[in-house]
Coordinates of C-alpha atoms in Angstrom, one line a residue:
X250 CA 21.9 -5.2 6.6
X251 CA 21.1 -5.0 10.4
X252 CA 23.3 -3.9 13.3
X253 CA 23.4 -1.4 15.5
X254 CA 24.3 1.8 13.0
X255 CA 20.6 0.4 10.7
X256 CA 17.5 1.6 11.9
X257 CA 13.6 0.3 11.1
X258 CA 11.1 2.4 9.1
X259 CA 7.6 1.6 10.2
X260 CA 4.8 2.8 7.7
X261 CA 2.6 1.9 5.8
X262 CA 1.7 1.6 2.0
X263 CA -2.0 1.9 -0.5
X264 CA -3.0 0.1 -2.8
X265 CA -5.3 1.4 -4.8
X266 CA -8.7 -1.2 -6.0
X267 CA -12.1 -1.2 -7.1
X268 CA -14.6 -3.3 -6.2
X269 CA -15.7 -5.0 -2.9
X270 CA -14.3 -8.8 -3.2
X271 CA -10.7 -8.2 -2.8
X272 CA -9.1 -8.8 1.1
X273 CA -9.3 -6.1 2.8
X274 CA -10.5 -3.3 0.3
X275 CA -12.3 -0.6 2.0
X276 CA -12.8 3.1 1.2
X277 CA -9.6 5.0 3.7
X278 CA -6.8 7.0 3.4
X279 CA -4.4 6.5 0.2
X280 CA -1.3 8.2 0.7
X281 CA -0.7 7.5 -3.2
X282 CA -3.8 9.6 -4.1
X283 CA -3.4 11.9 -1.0
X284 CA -7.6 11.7 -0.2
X285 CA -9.8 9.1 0.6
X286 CA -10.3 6.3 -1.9
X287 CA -11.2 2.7 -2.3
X288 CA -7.9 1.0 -1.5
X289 CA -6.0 -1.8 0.5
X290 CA -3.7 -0.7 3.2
X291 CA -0.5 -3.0 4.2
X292 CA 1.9 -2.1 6.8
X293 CA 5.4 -1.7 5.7
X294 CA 8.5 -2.1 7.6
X295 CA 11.9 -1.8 5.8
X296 CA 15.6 -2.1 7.1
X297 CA 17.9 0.1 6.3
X298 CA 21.7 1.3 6.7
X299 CA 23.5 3.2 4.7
X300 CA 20.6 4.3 3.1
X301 CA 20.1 1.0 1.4
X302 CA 16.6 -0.1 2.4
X303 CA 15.2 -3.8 2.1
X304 CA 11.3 -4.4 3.2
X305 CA 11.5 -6.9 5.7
X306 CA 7.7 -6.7 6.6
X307 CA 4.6 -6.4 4.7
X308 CA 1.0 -7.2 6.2
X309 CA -2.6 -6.6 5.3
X310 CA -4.2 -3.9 7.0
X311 CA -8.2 -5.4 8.0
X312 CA -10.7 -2.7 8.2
X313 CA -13.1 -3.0 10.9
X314 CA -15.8 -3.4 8.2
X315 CA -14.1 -6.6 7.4
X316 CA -13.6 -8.1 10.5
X317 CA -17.0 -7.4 11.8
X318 CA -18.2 -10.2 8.4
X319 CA -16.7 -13.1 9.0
X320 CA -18.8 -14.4 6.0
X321 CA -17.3 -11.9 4.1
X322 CA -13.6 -12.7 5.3
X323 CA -14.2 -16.6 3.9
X324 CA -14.7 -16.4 0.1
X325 CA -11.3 -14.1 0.6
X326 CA -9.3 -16.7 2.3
X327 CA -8.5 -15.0 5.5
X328 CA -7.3 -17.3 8.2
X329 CA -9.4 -17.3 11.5
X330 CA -6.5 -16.1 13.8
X331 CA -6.8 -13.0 11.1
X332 CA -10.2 -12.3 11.9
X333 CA -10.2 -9.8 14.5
X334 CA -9.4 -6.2 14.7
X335 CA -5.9 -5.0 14.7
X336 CA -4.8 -1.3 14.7
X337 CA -1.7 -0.6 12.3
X338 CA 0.4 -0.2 15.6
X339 CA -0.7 -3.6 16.4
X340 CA 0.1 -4.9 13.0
X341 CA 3.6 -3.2 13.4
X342 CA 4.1 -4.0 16.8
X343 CA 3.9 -7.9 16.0
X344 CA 6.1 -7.7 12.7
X345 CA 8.3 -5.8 14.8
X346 CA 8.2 -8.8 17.2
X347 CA 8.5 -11.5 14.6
X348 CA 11.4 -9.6 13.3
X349 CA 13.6 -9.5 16.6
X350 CA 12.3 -13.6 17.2
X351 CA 14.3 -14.3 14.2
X352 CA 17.6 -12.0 14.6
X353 CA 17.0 -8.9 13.0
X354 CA 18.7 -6.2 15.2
X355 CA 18.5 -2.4 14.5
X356 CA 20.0 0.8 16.3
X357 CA 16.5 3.1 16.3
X358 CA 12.5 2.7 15.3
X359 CA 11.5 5.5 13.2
X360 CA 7.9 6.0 12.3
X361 CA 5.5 9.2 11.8
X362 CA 2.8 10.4 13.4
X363 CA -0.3 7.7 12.4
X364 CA 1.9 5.9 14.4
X365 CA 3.7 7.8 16.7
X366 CA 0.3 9.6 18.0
X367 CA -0.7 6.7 20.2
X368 CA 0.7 6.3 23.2
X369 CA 0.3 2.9 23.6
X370 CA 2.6 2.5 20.5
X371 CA 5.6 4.3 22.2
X372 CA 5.1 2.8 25.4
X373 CA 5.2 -0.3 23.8
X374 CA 8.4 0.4 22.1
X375 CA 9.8 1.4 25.6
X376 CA 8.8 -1.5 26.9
X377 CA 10.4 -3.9 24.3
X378 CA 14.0 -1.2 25.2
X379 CA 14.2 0.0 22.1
X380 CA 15.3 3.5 20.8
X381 CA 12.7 5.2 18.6
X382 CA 11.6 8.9 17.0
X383 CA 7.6 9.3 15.9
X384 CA 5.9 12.1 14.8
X385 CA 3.4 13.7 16.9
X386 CA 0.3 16.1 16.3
X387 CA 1.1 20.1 17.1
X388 CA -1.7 19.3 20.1
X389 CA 0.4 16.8 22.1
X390 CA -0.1 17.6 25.3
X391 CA 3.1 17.9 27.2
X392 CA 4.8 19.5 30.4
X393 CA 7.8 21.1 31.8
X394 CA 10.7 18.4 33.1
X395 CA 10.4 19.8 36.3
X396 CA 6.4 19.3 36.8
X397 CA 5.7 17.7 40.1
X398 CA 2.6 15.5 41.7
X399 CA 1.0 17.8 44.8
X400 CA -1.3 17.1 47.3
X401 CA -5.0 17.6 45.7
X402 CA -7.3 20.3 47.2
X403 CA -10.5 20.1 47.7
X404 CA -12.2 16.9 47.0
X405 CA -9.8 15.3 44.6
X406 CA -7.8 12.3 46.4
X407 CA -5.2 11.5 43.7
X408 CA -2.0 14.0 43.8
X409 CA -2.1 16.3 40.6
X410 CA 0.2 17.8 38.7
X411 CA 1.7 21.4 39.5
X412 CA 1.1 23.1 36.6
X413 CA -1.0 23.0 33.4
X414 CA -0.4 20.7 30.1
X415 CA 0.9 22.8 26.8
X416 CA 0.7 21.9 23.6
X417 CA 3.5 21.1 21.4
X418 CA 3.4 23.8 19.4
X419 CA 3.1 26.3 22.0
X420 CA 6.1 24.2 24.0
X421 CA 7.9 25.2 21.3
X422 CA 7.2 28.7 20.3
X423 CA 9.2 30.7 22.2
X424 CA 12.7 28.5 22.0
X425 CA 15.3 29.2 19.0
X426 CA 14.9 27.7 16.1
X427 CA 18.6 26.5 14.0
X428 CA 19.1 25.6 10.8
X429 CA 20.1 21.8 10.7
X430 CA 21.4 20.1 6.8
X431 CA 20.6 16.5 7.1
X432 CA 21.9 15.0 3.7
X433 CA 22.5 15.9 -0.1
X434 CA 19.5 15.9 -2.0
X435 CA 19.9 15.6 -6.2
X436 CA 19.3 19.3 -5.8
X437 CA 21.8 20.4 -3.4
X438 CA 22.2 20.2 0.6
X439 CA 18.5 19.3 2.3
X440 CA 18.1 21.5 5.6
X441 CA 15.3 23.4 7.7
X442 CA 15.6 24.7 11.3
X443 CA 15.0 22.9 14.3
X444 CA 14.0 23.4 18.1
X445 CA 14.1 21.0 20.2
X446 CA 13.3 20.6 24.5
X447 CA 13.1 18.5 27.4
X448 CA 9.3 17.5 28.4
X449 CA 7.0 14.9 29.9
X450 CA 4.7 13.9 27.3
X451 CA 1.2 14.3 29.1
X452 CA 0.0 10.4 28.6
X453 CA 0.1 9.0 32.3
X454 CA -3.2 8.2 33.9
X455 CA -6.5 10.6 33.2
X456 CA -6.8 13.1 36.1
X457 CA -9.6 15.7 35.3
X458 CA -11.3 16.8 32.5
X459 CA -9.6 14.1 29.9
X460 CA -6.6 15.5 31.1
X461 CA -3.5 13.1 31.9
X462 CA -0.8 12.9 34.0
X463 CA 2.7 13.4 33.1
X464 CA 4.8 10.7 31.7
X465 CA 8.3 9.9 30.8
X466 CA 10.8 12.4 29.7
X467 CA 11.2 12.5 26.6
X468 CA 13.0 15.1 23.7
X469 CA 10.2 16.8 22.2
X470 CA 11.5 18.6 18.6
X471 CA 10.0 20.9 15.9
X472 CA 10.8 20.9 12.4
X473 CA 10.2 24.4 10.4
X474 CA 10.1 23.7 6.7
X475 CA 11.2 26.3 4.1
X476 CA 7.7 25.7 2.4
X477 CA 6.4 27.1 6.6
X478 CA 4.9 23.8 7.4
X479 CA 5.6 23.1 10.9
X480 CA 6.3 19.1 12.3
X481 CA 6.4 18.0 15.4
X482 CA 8.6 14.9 16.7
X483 CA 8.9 12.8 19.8
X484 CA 12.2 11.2 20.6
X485 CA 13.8 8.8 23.3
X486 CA 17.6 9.3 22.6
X487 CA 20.0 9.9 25.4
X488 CA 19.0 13.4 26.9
X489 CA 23.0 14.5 26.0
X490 CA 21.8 14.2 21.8
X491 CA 23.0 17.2 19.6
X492 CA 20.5 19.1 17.4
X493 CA 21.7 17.7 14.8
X494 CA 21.9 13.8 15.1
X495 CA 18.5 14.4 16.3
X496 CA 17.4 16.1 13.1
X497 CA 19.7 13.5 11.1
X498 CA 17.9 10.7 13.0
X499 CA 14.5 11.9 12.7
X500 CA 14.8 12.5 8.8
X501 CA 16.1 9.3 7.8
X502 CA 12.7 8.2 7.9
X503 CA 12.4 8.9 3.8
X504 CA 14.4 6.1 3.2
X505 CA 11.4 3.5 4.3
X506 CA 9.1 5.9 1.9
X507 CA 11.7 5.7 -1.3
X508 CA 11.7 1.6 -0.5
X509 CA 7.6 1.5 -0.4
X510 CA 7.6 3.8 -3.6
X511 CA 9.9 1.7 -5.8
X512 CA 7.9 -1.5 -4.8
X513 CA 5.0 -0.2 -6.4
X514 CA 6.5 2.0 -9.0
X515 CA 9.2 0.1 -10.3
X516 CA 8.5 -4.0 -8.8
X517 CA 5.1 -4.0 -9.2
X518 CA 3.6 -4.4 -5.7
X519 CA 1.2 -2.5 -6.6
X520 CA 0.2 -5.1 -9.9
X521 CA -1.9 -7.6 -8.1
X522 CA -5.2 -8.8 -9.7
X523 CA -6.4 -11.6 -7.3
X524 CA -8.9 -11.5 -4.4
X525 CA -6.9 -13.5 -1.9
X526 CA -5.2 -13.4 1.6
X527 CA -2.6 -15.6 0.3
X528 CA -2.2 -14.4 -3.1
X529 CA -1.5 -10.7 -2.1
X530 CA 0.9 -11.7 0.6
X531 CA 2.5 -14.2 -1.8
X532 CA 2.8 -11.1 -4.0
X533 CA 3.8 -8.8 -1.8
X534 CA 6.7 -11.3 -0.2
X535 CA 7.7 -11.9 -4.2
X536 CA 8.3 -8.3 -4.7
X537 CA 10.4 -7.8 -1.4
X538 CA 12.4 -10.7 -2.3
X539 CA 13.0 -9.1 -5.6
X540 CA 14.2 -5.5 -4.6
X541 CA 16.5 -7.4 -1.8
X542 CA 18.0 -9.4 -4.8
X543 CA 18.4 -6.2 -6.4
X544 CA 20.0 -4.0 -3.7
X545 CA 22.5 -7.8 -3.4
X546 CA 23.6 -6.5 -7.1
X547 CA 23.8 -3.2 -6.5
X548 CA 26.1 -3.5 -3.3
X549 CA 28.2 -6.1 -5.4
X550 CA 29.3 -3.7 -8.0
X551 CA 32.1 -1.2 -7.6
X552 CA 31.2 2.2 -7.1
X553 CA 31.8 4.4 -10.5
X554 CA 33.6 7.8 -9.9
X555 CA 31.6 10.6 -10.1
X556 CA 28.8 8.5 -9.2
X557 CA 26.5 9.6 -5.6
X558 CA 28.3 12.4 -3.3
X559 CA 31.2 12.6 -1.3
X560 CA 32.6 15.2 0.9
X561 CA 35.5 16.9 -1.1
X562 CA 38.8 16.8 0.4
X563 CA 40.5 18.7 2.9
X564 CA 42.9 20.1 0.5
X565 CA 39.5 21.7 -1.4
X566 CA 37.7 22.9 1.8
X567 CA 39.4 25.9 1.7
X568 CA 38.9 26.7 -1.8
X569 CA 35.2 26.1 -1.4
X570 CA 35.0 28.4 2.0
X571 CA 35.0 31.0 -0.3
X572 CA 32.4 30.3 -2.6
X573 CA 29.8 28.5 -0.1
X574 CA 25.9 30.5 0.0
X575 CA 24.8 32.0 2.4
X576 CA 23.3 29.8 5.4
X577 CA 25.6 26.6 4.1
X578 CA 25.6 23.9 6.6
X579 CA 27.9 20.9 6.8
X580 CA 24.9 17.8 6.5
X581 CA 24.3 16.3 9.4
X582 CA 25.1 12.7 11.0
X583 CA 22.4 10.4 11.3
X584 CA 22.1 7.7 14.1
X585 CA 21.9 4.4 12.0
X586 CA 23.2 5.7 8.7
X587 CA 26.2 6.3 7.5
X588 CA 28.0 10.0 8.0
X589 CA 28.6 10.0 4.2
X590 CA 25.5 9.3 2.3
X591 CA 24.8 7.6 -0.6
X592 CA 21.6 8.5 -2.9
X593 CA 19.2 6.2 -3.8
X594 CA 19.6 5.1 -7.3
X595 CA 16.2 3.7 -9.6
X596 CA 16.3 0.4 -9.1
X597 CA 15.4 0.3 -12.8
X598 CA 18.8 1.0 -13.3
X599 CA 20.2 -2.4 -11.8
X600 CA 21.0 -5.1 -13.9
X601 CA 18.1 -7.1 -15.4
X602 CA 17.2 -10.4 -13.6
X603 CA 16.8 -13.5 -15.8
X604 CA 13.6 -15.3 -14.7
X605 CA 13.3 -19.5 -15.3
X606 CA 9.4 -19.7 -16.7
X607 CA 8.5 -23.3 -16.2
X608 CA 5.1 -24.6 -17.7
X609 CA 2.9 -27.8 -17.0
X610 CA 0.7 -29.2 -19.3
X611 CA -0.7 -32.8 -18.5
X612 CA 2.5 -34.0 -16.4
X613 CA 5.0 -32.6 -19.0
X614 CA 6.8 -30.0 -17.8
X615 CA 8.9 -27.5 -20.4
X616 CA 11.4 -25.1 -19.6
X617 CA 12.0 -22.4 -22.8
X618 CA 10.1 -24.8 -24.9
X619 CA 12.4 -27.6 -24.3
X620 CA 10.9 -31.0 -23.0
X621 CA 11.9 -32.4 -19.7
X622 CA 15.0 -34.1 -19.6
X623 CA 16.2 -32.1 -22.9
X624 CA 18.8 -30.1 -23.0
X625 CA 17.7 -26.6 -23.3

């Protein structure tokens, strides 16, 4: 599954739960129910190429309310080295580290803006050389490449910057926006327009007035939805990228999001009754192994004709020439996925899985009813 052409979704996934004894249960953010509710919070990371994704990373989220009660923290099983306060970046940033310790390898880090807004985050991510694309808030401060450190006047002794910080959105207001397709959707071609800069995202030290000093360079890009929602992206790709393998890049992200939505919807990640650290991680590493198992059958069979989309042949280009909308764009290559998509089936279509149940009852074990040592 890894290489260089896969890429790793960092995100995050809610679990809804009610009451106060379960790990980690607190009242934040659930994506699931799009408002504030009582849920637990783990942070997902899934590998993916080809747009086949496999969680490779799923770990409890601890609310500060949580780690500030140890007392609490002990009827729940959490072990000591747990016990202390962790953003999600953290948590990813140490998967992420665990992950390379063991061989994973991966062409780009993709991730949104809950992660992508700190700047410790990305300058960890530099620092570990990796390539990586985060979303960003509209109010990112950021300046011109060519900004420059001058000699202070007046009382200041640092050297500051030559001109003022801008905001993303304003960075972006003035430049063209293109329409970029990304992929086929099972509604036709997926596109929105694009702009896209050079700037040096304004996280360096504080100067004056919470103000910082410019960073690295970086591609700062804007997303302009038909629906008129606006998105904001920061990127570390090779300053030569197109407009579209950056747009292809950036928006491969919703593979990680399908792979977090069939664990709960279709594997039942989202199932667990019990209280515990252990249990829930047992469940949640249960349910990755079983939708890796099931991507491992769906890979095996042979592709059926007619099934997912291809790009007609050359011989039909023409034809279609003719009949293609207005505004028709040829989808877009992605960095880390393949230039010929395939869409995500249900993985409720995939072939069933026969599951062993073995019982113990007062040292006799049964399997199907049979007695050990019987044949079955």
């Amino acid at each position: 599954m890894g290489g260089a052409n896969a890429c790793l979704v960092i995100d995050y996934t809610a679990l809804p739960k009610k009451g106060t004894r379960s790990v980690g249960v607190a009242r934040q953010y659930c994506g699931h129910l799009g408002k504030k509710a009582t849920c637990q919070s783990l942070v997902s990371l899934n590998l993916a190429r080809d747009e086949v994704p496999v969680p490779v990373g799923l770990r409890l989220f601890l609310p500060e309310e949580w780690t500030a009660d140890p007392a609490r923290c002990a009827p729940a099983g959490v072990p000591e080295a747990a016990i202390s306060m962790q953003s999600k970046g953290e948590i990813a940033l140490t998967e992420l580290d665990r992950l390379q310790a063991v061989g994973v390898r991966f062409g780009v880090v993709l991730a949104d803006a809950r992660y992508g807004c700190s700047a410790v985050f990305r300058q960890a991510l530099d620092t570990r050389g990796l390539t990586w694309a985060v979303g960003i808030a509209k109010n990112q401060r950021v300046y011109d490449p060519g900004v420059r450190l001058v000699p202070p006047s007046g009382r200041a002794r640092k050297p500051v910057p030559d001109q003022e910080p801008r905001e993303a959105e304003a960075a972006l207001a003035a430049l063209p926006w293109r329409r970029v397709t990304w992929r086929w959707g099972t509604k036709g071609a997926l596109s929105a327009s694009f702009a896209m800069t050079r700037v040096r995202v304004g996280d360096g030290p504080v100067w004056a007035n919470n103000r910082h000093l410019p960073g690295d360079e970086f591609w700062l890009v804007g997303e302009w939805r038909t629906s008129g929602e606006r998105k904001y992206y920061l990127s570390n790709l090779p300053s030569h990228t197109t407009r579209r393998v950056l747009a292809g890049t950036i928006k491969a992200r919703w593979v990680g999001e399908q792979a977090d939505q069939q664990l709960k919807e279709e594997l039942g990640l989202d199932h667990f009754e019990g209280r515990s650290w252990t249990g829930l991680h047992r469940h949640a590493l249960m349910t990755c192994i079983a939708c890796a198992y099931l991507q491992h059958l769906r890979l095996a069979q042979p592709e059926r004709a007619g099934r997912g989309k291809r790009w007609p042949a050359y011989r039909d280009r023409r034809r279609l020439r003719a009949g293609r909308p207005s505004g028709y764009h040829r989808p877009t290559p992605v960095i880390g996925l393949s230039k010929r998509p395939l869409a995500i089936r249900p993985l409720a279509r995939r072939p069933a899985v026969t599951v062993m149940v073995f019982q113990c009852s007062k040292g006799t074990a049964t399997r199907h009813g049979s007695p050990r040592g019987a044949r079955p």
